[in-house]
Amino acid sequence: MSEPKPPTPTPGDTYKGWLFKWTNYIKGYQRRWFVLSNGLLSYYRTQAEMGHTCRGTINLATANITVEDSCNFVISNGGAQTYHLKASSEVERQRWITALELAKAKAVRMQAESDDSGDDCPTAPPSAGQGGGCRNSEIQSTLRTMGSKVEDLTTCNDLIVKHGSALQRSLSELEGIRVGGDMGEKIRQVTERATLFRITSNAMINACRDFLSLAQNHSKRWQKALTTERDQRIRLEETLEQLAKQHNHLERAFRGATVLPSSFSNPALGNKGGVSGKGDASDEDDDNEFFDAMEDPAEFITVPADPKYHRRSNSNLSGFSSETGIDDQSVNFDELSMASNPESPQTLELEPVRQRRTHIPDKPNYYLNLWSIMKNCIGKELSKIPMPVNFNEPLSMLQRLSEDLEYYELLDKGAKCQSSLEQMCYVAAFTVSSYSTTVHRTGKPFNPLLGETFELDRLRECGYRSLCEQVSHHPPAAAHHALSEKGWTLRQEISLASKFRGKYLSIMPLGSIQCLFDKSNNHYSWKKVTTTVHNIIVGKLWIDQSGEIDVVNHKTGDRCHLKFAPYSYFSRDVPRKVTGVVTDKDGKAHYVLSGTWDEKMEFSRVMQSSKGENGTEGKQRTVYQTLKAKEIWKKNPLPEGAESMYFFSTLALTLNELEEGVAPTDSRRRPDQRLMEDGRWDEANAEKQRLEEKQRTVRREREREAVKAVCSPEEGAHQDNHQALWFEKIDDPVSGETLHIYKGGYWEAKEQGGWDICPDIF
């Protein structure tokens, strides 16, 4: 044998050597040169063939390895390829079996790492700075440990063979000698060799026990990684299949469009004029219209109410206000009441309001090969992909949460409503408005560090102030609390689950949002919908919001069901459409909302409802007779030059503006984020890596302390004992949810300058 005896292979090692391979019944076993590398076993006739001719290769990731006898073993991948191999000795065979098993485990693990071991950036910043190398380093450490154990087993095996042979020789010699002077010397030699054999055997037993224990502890995790990888492959295949179908639909739609009359090329023009007389043609062309798989028929339709309802509404406003709380003119009541109120904040404002900035440095135009970074990230969570700041925007996730308050006026108006159903309309509109800032915002916000905070004090300008804090790192979660002088409180705890699918990126917010009104004691709660970023690899990035939201009033039982329609290439509906129905506790509809999440929302009062004809899928749709729709919310225009400033809104431009007196943990003080805003991206990337490594170090120290505090080290290793500074975790008795609630003290500490209790996270 010309191959060296390497240590038991670890990730990255190559194992080479001569083996005998069964060829056929005429030639029998033939000597071949085998090379094991990167999970592949290849063979050649001679070593010289390695540079040009490979006789065969088998992938160990899907192969079975079977030992037949002391020197023979078989490698098969299910029938297509089967290698019957023979080593020169049992020791040599065992070395190959060990190397093959390790290589197979490595090949399986490398596939599973695309989903399960992406924790090299655990959960906060994109390369999430928690847990040292996190899961990746943990797996590497485990492999090194197991490789060491396997090497110990190999060494013990060699020693047992060596000492066993020596003991056998001594016993044979002992049988052949005569009783005499040499007897004592031979007995002493046999005793020494028997002692060495016993020591080596005990070492082998202990090494086997350690290896077995280690393998049992990690077998479940490896099995989970393998299952997850299989699921990821299935989902990727489904995505590719869907892409192929969409491509087919596009081709069919293009062929159909080339033969249609010009009047059908613009649906908007076709609807404006000539509707009568073309109804039959449109019915005949229904088969030529194409819809992708995501389109969903509307659950209801609205028609104008009978004129008698309008006359009744105009003649009896007070009656309707007492019944349902809102009428055709109610949208203007708030403005009139504020103008006539002598105690309105506008009349009491004497001190000059601070002038906020309206511009930030333009976004640099740096080239970056996106595919080189993303190709190995398919199936991973977004928070577990290490990315440069080139994919970010100079705001943190805490600041993005605070952007939900851009249209706080909707809650101000809702606080003045006498009717809970009317108030529900404003809360639902506020829910939709929080997505309007995302339509062009394709940059990823910075993941907050554990303990990071962000305050938004707009008490003088807008009558509210809010505070956010990153309260957890495993899982990552941010708590938000906003309090208004107008009589409402908003609180939320949000964590993100995200998956990169190659074609698109899905971001699923977890947690809930709650809004409480002081005057009525109404308690609302809802959740967020899924955000999808399309064309990750090829094409222009664009964002869509899809899903359903139930806004629930826990006091009255009122409910608003909002539906965010996913974008469809072939849908006749307006893009980014949102519809909703406000119902009371008995399920009776009172208001219908409609619009788009990136422009405006309208609402109209339901006067009568009935069951209509069946939809495209056989579902019976409800027909609502409504009064004339009124606008309840409209998006503010973007500031001038927004396209070169990350498409920030007027509020977003001010969020990272430096302010005096904020906590040392405030996002405005985060150095990598500040460097990115200033256009110094290379320095920002270096600073980002420093902060993430610092957070990993802090987490390791916290885990060590947790291990000391508990009896079981395994419990301590998975226990995040971080205590939020300004929030506390409670069970909400009204909604039945568990979330972090603001416990007070921040604004008092700010007034007194008492920031000594804040950790040093930057």
PDB file of C-alpha atoms in Angstrom, residues 98-290:
ATOM      1  CA  THR A  98     -14.147   5.420   9.030  1.00  0.00           C
ATOM      2  CA  ALA A  99     -13.122   7.877   6.305  1.00  0.00           C
ATOM      3  CA  LEU A 100     -16.182   7.022   4.185  1.00  0.00           C
ATOM      4  CA  GLU A 101     -18.623   7.408   7.067  1.00  0.00           C
ATOM      5  CA  LEU A 102     -17.143  10.778   8.009  1.00  0.00           C
ATOM      6  CA  ALA A 103     -17.238  11.943   4.392  1.00  0.00           C
ATOM      7  CA  LYS A 104     -20.858  10.847   4.095  1.00  0.00           C
ATOM      8  CA  ALA A 105     -21.799  12.719   7.277  1.00  0.00           C
ATOM      9  CA  LYS A 106     -20.016  15.787   5.972  1.00  0.00           C
ATOM     10  CA  ALA A 107     -21.840  15.625   2.620  1.00  0.00           C
ATOM     11  CA  VAL A 108     -25.231  15.362   4.344  1.00  0.00           C
ATOM     12  CA  ARG A 109     -24.332  18.163   6.728  1.00  0.00           C
ATOM     13  CA  MET A 110     -23.187  20.485   3.942  1.00  0.00           C
ATOM     14  CA  GLN A 111     -26.594  20.163   2.326  1.00  0.00           C
ATOM     15  CA  ALA A 112     -28.421  20.708   5.613  1.00  0.00           C
ATOM     16  CA  GLU A 113     -26.314  23.772   6.446  1.00  0.00           C
ATOM     17  CA  SER A 114     -28.097  25.727   3.703  1.00  0.00           C
ATOM     18  CA  ASP A 115     -31.025  25.992   6.134  1.00  0.00           C
ATOM     19  CA  ASP A 116     -30.204  24.834   9.624  1.00  0.00           C
ATOM     20  CA  SER A 117     -26.684  26.054  10.320  1.00  0.00           C
ATOM     21  CA  GLY A 118     -27.023  29.626   9.049  1.00  0.00           C
ATOM     22  CA  ASP A 119     -26.694  30.836  12.591  1.00  0.00           C
ATOM     23  CA  ASP A 120     -23.344  32.412  11.892  1.00  0.00           C
ATOM     24  CA  CYS A 121     -25.475  35.546  12.225  1.00  0.00           C
ATOM     25  CA  PRO A 122     -27.970  34.358  14.758  1.00  0.00           C
ATOM     26  CA  THR A 123     -30.891  36.659  14.979  1.00  0.00           C
ATOM     27  CA  ALA A 124     -30.123  40.278  15.194  1.00  0.00           C
ATOM     28  CA  PRO A 125     -27.903  42.050  12.673  1.00  0.00           C
ATOM     29  CA  PRO A 126     -27.786  40.297   9.338  1.00  0.00           C
ATOM     30  CA  SER A 127     -24.806  38.325  10.521  1.00  0.00           C
ATOM     31  CA  ALA A 128     -26.472  38.225  13.850  1.00  0.00           C
ATOM     32  CA  GLY A 129     -24.002  38.732  16.533  1.00  0.00           C
ATOM     33  CA  GLN A 130     -25.020  36.283  19.081  1.00  0.00           C
ATOM     34  CA  GLY A 131     -23.563  33.064  20.249  1.00  0.00           C
ATOM     35  CA  GLY A 132     -20.000  33.278  18.970  1.00  0.00           C
ATOM     36  CA  GLY A 133     -20.032  31.548  15.598  1.00  0.00           C
ATOM     37  CA  CYS A 134     -23.473  30.461  16.580  1.00  0.00           C
ATOM     38  CA  ARG A 135     -24.685  27.278  15.123  1.00  0.00           C
ATOM     39  CA  ASN A 136     -22.094  27.034  12.381  1.00  0.00           C
ATOM     40  CA  SER A 137     -19.212  27.248  14.823  1.00  0.00           C
ATOM     41  CA  GLU A 138     -21.067  24.868  17.120  1.00  0.00           C
ATOM     42  CA  ILE A 139     -21.335  22.294  14.340  1.00  0.00           C
ATOM     43  CA  GLN A 140     -17.700  22.773  13.368  1.00  0.00           C
ATOM     44  CA  SER A 141     -16.690  22.323  16.993  1.00  0.00           C
ATOM     45  CA  THR A 142     -18.809  19.170  17.236  1.00  0.00           C
ATOM     46  CA  LEU A 143     -17.250  17.752  14.099  1.00  0.00           C
ATOM     47  CA  ARG A 144     -13.769  18.467  15.373  1.00  0.00           C
ATOM     48  CA  THR A 145     -14.614  16.778  18.661  1.00  0.00           C
ATOM     49  CA  MET A 146     -16.107  13.755  16.938  1.00  0.00           C
ATOM     50  CA  GLY A 147     -13.150  13.589  14.557  1.00  0.00           C
ATOM     51  CA  SER A 148     -10.833  13.582  17.546  1.00  0.00           C
ATOM     52  CA  LYS A 149     -12.871  10.801  19.151  1.00  0.00           C
ATOM     53  CA  VAL A 150     -12.771   8.737  15.956  1.00  0.00           C
ATOM     54  CA  GLU A 151      -9.012   9.250  15.762  1.00  0.00           C
ATOM     55  CA  ASP A 152      -8.739   8.065  19.361  1.00  0.00           C
ATOM     56  CA  LEU A 153     -10.715   4.958  18.427  1.00  0.00           C
ATOM     57  CA  THR A 154      -8.406   4.315  15.461  1.00  0.00           C
ATOM     58  CA  THR A 155      -5.321   4.723  17.636  1.00  0.00           C
ATOM     59  CA  CYS A 156      -6.743   2.414  20.296  1.00  0.00           C
ATOM     60  CA  ASN A 157      -7.603  -0.136  17.638  1.00  0.00           C
ATOM     61  CA  ASP A 158      -4.036  -0.104  16.323  1.00  0.00           C
ATOM     62  CA  LEU A 159      -2.648  -0.441  19.850  1.00  0.00           C
ATOM     63  CA  ILE A 160      -4.961  -3.345  20.642  1.00  0.00           C
ATOM     64  CA  VAL A 161      -3.852  -5.135  17.473  1.00  0.00           C
ATOM     65  CA  LYS A 162      -0.184  -4.484  18.287  1.00  0.00           C
ATOM     66  CA  HIS A 163      -0.313  -5.473  21.955  1.00  0.00           C
ATOM     67  CA  GLY A 164      -2.625  -8.391  21.234  1.00  0.00           C
ATOM     68  CA  SER A 165      -0.139  -9.807  18.728  1.00  0.00           C
ATOM     69  CA  ALA A 166       2.729  -9.343  21.179  1.00  0.00           C
ATOM     70  CA  LEU A 167       0.742 -11.061  23.923  1.00  0.00           C
ATOM     71  CA  GLN A 168      -0.070 -13.960  21.601  1.00  0.00           C
ATOM     72  CA  ARG A 169       3.596 -14.399  20.725  1.00  0.00           C
ATOM     73  CA  SER A 170       4.572 -14.373  24.403  1.00  0.00           C
ATOM     74  CA  LEU A 171       1.947 -16.977  25.225  1.00  0.00           C
ATOM     75  CA  SER A 172       3.224 -19.170  22.377  1.00  0.00           C
ATOM     76  CA  GLU A 173       6.783 -18.826  23.612  1.00  0.00           C
ATOM     77  CA  LEU A 174       5.674 -19.601  27.160  1.00  0.00           C
ATOM     78  CA  GLU A 175       4.200 -22.889  26.015  1.00  0.00           C
ATOM     79  CA  GLY A 176       7.440 -23.929  24.307  1.00  0.00           C
ATOM     80  CA  ILE A 177       9.998 -23.296  27.065  1.00  0.00           C
ATOM     81  CA  ARG A 178      11.177 -25.698  29.672  1.00  0.00           C
ATOM     82  CA  VAL A 179      10.898 -25.115  33.357  1.00  0.00           C
ATOM     83  CA  GLY A 180      14.144 -23.425  34.301  1.00  0.00           C
ATOM     84  CA  GLY A 181      15.915 -20.111  34.726  1.00  0.00           C
ATOM     85  CA  ASP A 182      14.143 -18.435  31.793  1.00  0.00           C
ATOM     86  CA  MET A 183      10.736 -19.168  33.247  1.00  0.00           C
ATOM     87  CA  GLY A 184      10.590 -16.138  35.549  1.00  0.00           C
ATOM     88  CA  GLU A 185      11.690 -13.758  32.799  1.00  0.00           C
ATOM     89  CA  LYS A 186       9.068 -15.040  30.352  1.00  0.00           C
ATOM     90  CA  ILE A 187       6.328 -14.819  32.954  1.00  0.00           C
ATOM     91  CA  ARG A 188       7.313 -11.231  33.649  1.00  0.00           C
ATOM     92  CA  GLN A 189       7.134 -10.358  29.933  1.00  0.00           C
ATOM     93  CA  VAL A 190       3.732 -11.985  29.567  1.00  0.00           C
ATOM     94  CA  THR A 191       2.471 -10.116  32.614  1.00  0.00           C
ATOM     95  CA  GLU A 192       3.672  -6.766  31.250  1.00  0.00           C
ATOM     96  CA  ARG A 193       2.137  -7.377  27.841  1.00  0.00           C
ATOM     97  CA  ALA A 194      -1.130  -8.550  29.378  1.00  0.00           C
ATOM     98  CA  THR A 195      -1.194  -5.351  31.451  1.00  0.00           C
ATOM     99  CA  LEU A 196      -0.597  -3.217  28.337  1.00  0.00           C
ATOM    100  CA  PHE A 197      -3.351  -5.074  26.530  1.00  0.00           C
ATOM    101  CA  ARG A 198      -5.768  -4.513  29.423  1.00  0.00           C
ATOM    102  CA  ILE A 199      -4.935  -0.783  29.595  1.00  0.00           C
ATOM    103  CA  THR A 200      -5.377  -0.402  25.847  1.00  0.00           C
ATOM    104  CA  SER A 201      -8.662  -2.308  25.929  1.00  0.00           C
ATOM    105  CA  ASN A 202      -9.974  -0.065  28.705  1.00  0.00           C
ATOM    106  CA  ALA A 203      -8.957   3.009  26.697  1.00  0.00           C
ATOM    107  CA  MET A 204     -10.789   1.584  23.695  1.00  0.00           C
ATOM    108  CA  ILE A 205     -13.910   0.974  25.769  1.00  0.00           C
ATOM    109  CA  ASN A 206     -13.835   4.517  27.186  1.00  0.00           C
ATOM    110  CA  ALA A 207     -13.292   6.035  23.746  1.00  0.00           C
ATOM    111  CA  CYS A 208     -16.201   4.006  22.383  1.00  0.00           C
ATOM    112  CA  ARG A 209     -18.398   5.175  25.247  1.00  0.00           C
ATOM    113  CA  ASP A 210     -17.496   8.841  24.629  1.00  0.00           C
ATOM    114  CA  PHE A 211     -18.060   8.536  20.918  1.00  0.00           C
ATOM    115  CA  LEU A 212     -21.405   6.783  21.385  1.00  0.00           C
ATOM    116  CA  SER A 213     -22.578   9.431  23.836  1.00  0.00           C
ATOM    117  CA  LEU A 214     -21.559  12.241  21.493  1.00  0.00           C
ATOM    118  CA  ALA A 215     -23.202  10.588  18.500  1.00  0.00           C
ATOM    119  CA  GLN A 216     -26.471  10.032  20.376  1.00  0.00           C
ATOM    120  CA  ASN A 217     -26.586  13.672  21.505  1.00  0.00           C
ATOM    121  CA  HIS A 218     -26.284  14.972  17.943  1.00  0.00           C
ATOM    122  CA  SER A 219     -28.124  12.309  15.930  1.00  0.00           C
ATOM    123  CA  LYS A 220     -31.508  14.013  16.346  1.00  0.00           C
ATOM    124  CA  ARG A 221     -30.117  17.354  15.231  1.00  0.00           C
ATOM    125  CA  TRP A 222     -28.555  15.799  12.141  1.00  0.00           C
ATOM    126  CA  GLN A 223     -31.790  14.013  11.322  1.00  0.00           C
ATOM    127  CA  LYS A 224     -33.661  17.311  11.612  1.00  0.00           C
ATOM    128  CA  ALA A 225     -31.127  19.020   9.367  1.00  0.00           C
ATOM    129  CA  LEU A 226     -31.547  16.313   6.734  1.00  0.00           C
ATOM    130  CA  THR A 227     -35.356  16.540   6.891  1.00  0.00           C
ATOM    131  CA  THR A 228     -35.241  20.319   6.631  1.00  0.00           C
ATOM    132  CA  GLU A 229     -32.981  20.134   3.599  1.00  0.00           C
ATOM    133  CA  ARG A 230     -35.358  17.741   1.873  1.00  0.00           C
ATOM    134  CA  ASP A 231     -38.256  20.117   2.577  1.00  0.00           C
ATOM    135  CA  GLN A 232     -36.248  23.028   1.202  1.00  0.00           C
ATOM    136  CA  ARG A 233     -35.538  21.117  -1.986  1.00  0.00           C
ATOM    137  CA  ILE A 234     -39.222  20.309  -2.408  1.00  0.00           C
ATOM    138  CA  ARG A 235     -40.168  23.947  -1.924  1.00  0.00           C
ATOM    139  CA  LEU A 236     -37.515  25.064  -4.396  1.00  0.00           C
ATOM    140  CA  GLU A 237     -38.829  22.593  -6.963  1.00  0.00           C
ATOM    141  CA  GLU A 238     -42.348  23.916  -6.407  1.00  0.00           C
ATOM    142  CA  THR A 239     -41.090  27.470  -6.889  1.00  0.00           C
ATOM    143  CA  LEU A 240     -39.393  26.551 -10.147  1.00  0.00           C
ATOM    144  CA  GLU A 241     -42.536  24.788 -11.298  1.00  0.00           C
ATOM    145  CA  GLN A 242     -44.618  27.864 -10.500  1.00  0.00           C
ATOM    146  CA  LEU A 243     -42.134  30.046 -12.386  1.00  0.00           C
ATOM    147  CA  ALA A 244     -42.438  27.780 -15.415  1.00  0.00           C
ATOM    148  CA  LYS A 245     -46.228  28.020 -15.269  1.00  0.00           C
ATOM    149  CA  GLN A 246     -46.092  31.811 -15.041  1.00  0.00           C
ATOM    150  CA  HIS A 247     -43.743  31.887 -18.027  1.00  0.00           C
ATOM    151  CA  ASN A 248     -46.199  29.731 -19.956  1.00  0.00           C
ATOM    152  CA  HIS A 249     -49.072  32.044 -18.980  1.00  0.00           C
ATOM    153  CA  LEU A 250     -47.104  35.067 -20.159  1.00  0.00           C
ATOM    154  CA  GLU A 251     -46.458  33.481 -23.541  1.00  0.00           C
ATOM    155  CA  ARG A 252     -50.125  32.587 -23.943  1.00  0.00           C
ATOM    156  CA  ALA A 253     -51.204  36.053 -22.863  1.00  0.00           C
ATOM    157  CA  PHE A 254     -48.808  37.649 -25.354  1.00  0.00           C
ATOM    158  CA  ARG A 255     -50.088  35.487 -28.190  1.00  0.00           C
ATOM    159  CA  GLY A 256     -53.667  36.327 -27.222  1.00  0.00           C
ATOM    160  CA  ALA A 257     -52.929  40.048 -26.998  1.00  0.00           C
ATOM    161  CA  THR A 258     -51.493  40.160 -30.519  1.00  0.00           C
ATOM    162  CA  VAL A 259     -54.827  39.116 -32.079  1.00  0.00           C
ATOM    163  CA  LEU A 260     -57.186  41.226 -29.942  1.00  0.00           C
ATOM    164  CA  PRO A 261     -58.715  44.437 -31.321  1.00  0.00           C
ATOM    165  CA  SER A 262     -57.055  47.657 -30.250  1.00  0.00           C
ATOM    166  CA  SER A 263     -60.039  48.586 -28.081  1.00  0.00           C
ATOM    167  CA  PHE A 264     -59.223  45.678 -25.779  1.00  0.00           C
ATOM    168  CA  SER A 265     -55.568  46.572 -25.325  1.00  0.00           C
ATOM    169  CA  ASN A 266     -56.441  49.225 -22.706  1.00  0.00           C
ATOM    170  CA  PRO A 267     -59.082  48.074 -20.206  1.00  0.00           C
ATOM    171  CA  ALA A 268     -59.368  51.592 -18.816  1.00  0.00           C
ATOM    172  CA  LEU A 269     -60.410  53.001 -22.171  1.00  0.00           C
ATOM    173  CA  GLY A 270     -62.819  50.154 -22.726  1.00  0.00           C
ATOM    174  CA  ASN A 271     -64.576  50.946 -19.461  1.00  0.00           C
ATOM    175  CA  LYS A 272     -64.939  54.671 -20.120  1.00  0.00           C
ATOM    176  CA  GLY A 273     -66.921  54.529 -23.297  1.00  0.00           C
ATOM    177  CA  GLY A 274     -68.834  52.126 -25.459  1.00  0.00           C
ATOM    178  CA  VAL A 275     -69.796  49.851 -22.631  1.00  0.00           C
ATOM    179  CA  SER A 276     -73.212  49.170 -24.063  1.00  0.00           C
ATOM    180  CA  GLY A 277     -73.056  46.991 -27.108  1.00  0.00           C
ATOM    181  CA  LYS A 278     -69.733  45.397 -26.078  1.00  0.00           C
ATOM    182  CA  GLY A 279     -71.045  43.306 -23.265  1.00  0.00           C
ATOM    183  CA  ASP A 280     -71.486  40.284 -25.471  1.00  0.00           C
ATOM    184  CA  ALA A 281     -67.987  40.590 -26.852  1.00  0.00           C
ATOM    185  CA  SER A 282     -66.473  40.749 -23.403  1.00  0.00           C
ATOM    186  CA  ASP A 283     -68.443  37.679 -22.379  1.00  0.00           C
ATOM    187  CA  GLU A 284     -67.167  35.778 -25.400  1.00  0.00           C
ATOM    188  CA  ASP A 285     -63.592  36.797 -24.616  1.00  0.00           C
ATOM    189  CA  ASP A 286     -63.700  35.553 -21.025  1.00  0.00           C
ATOM    190  CA  ASP A 287     -61.794  32.458 -22.105  1.00  0.00           C
ATOM    191  CA  ASN A 288     -58.979  34.645 -23.445  1.00  0.00           C
ATOM    192  CA  GLU A 289     -58.279  36.248 -20.069  1.00  0.00           C
ATOM    193  CA  PHE A 290     -55.534  34.693 -17.989  1.00  0.00           C
TER     194      PHE A 290
END
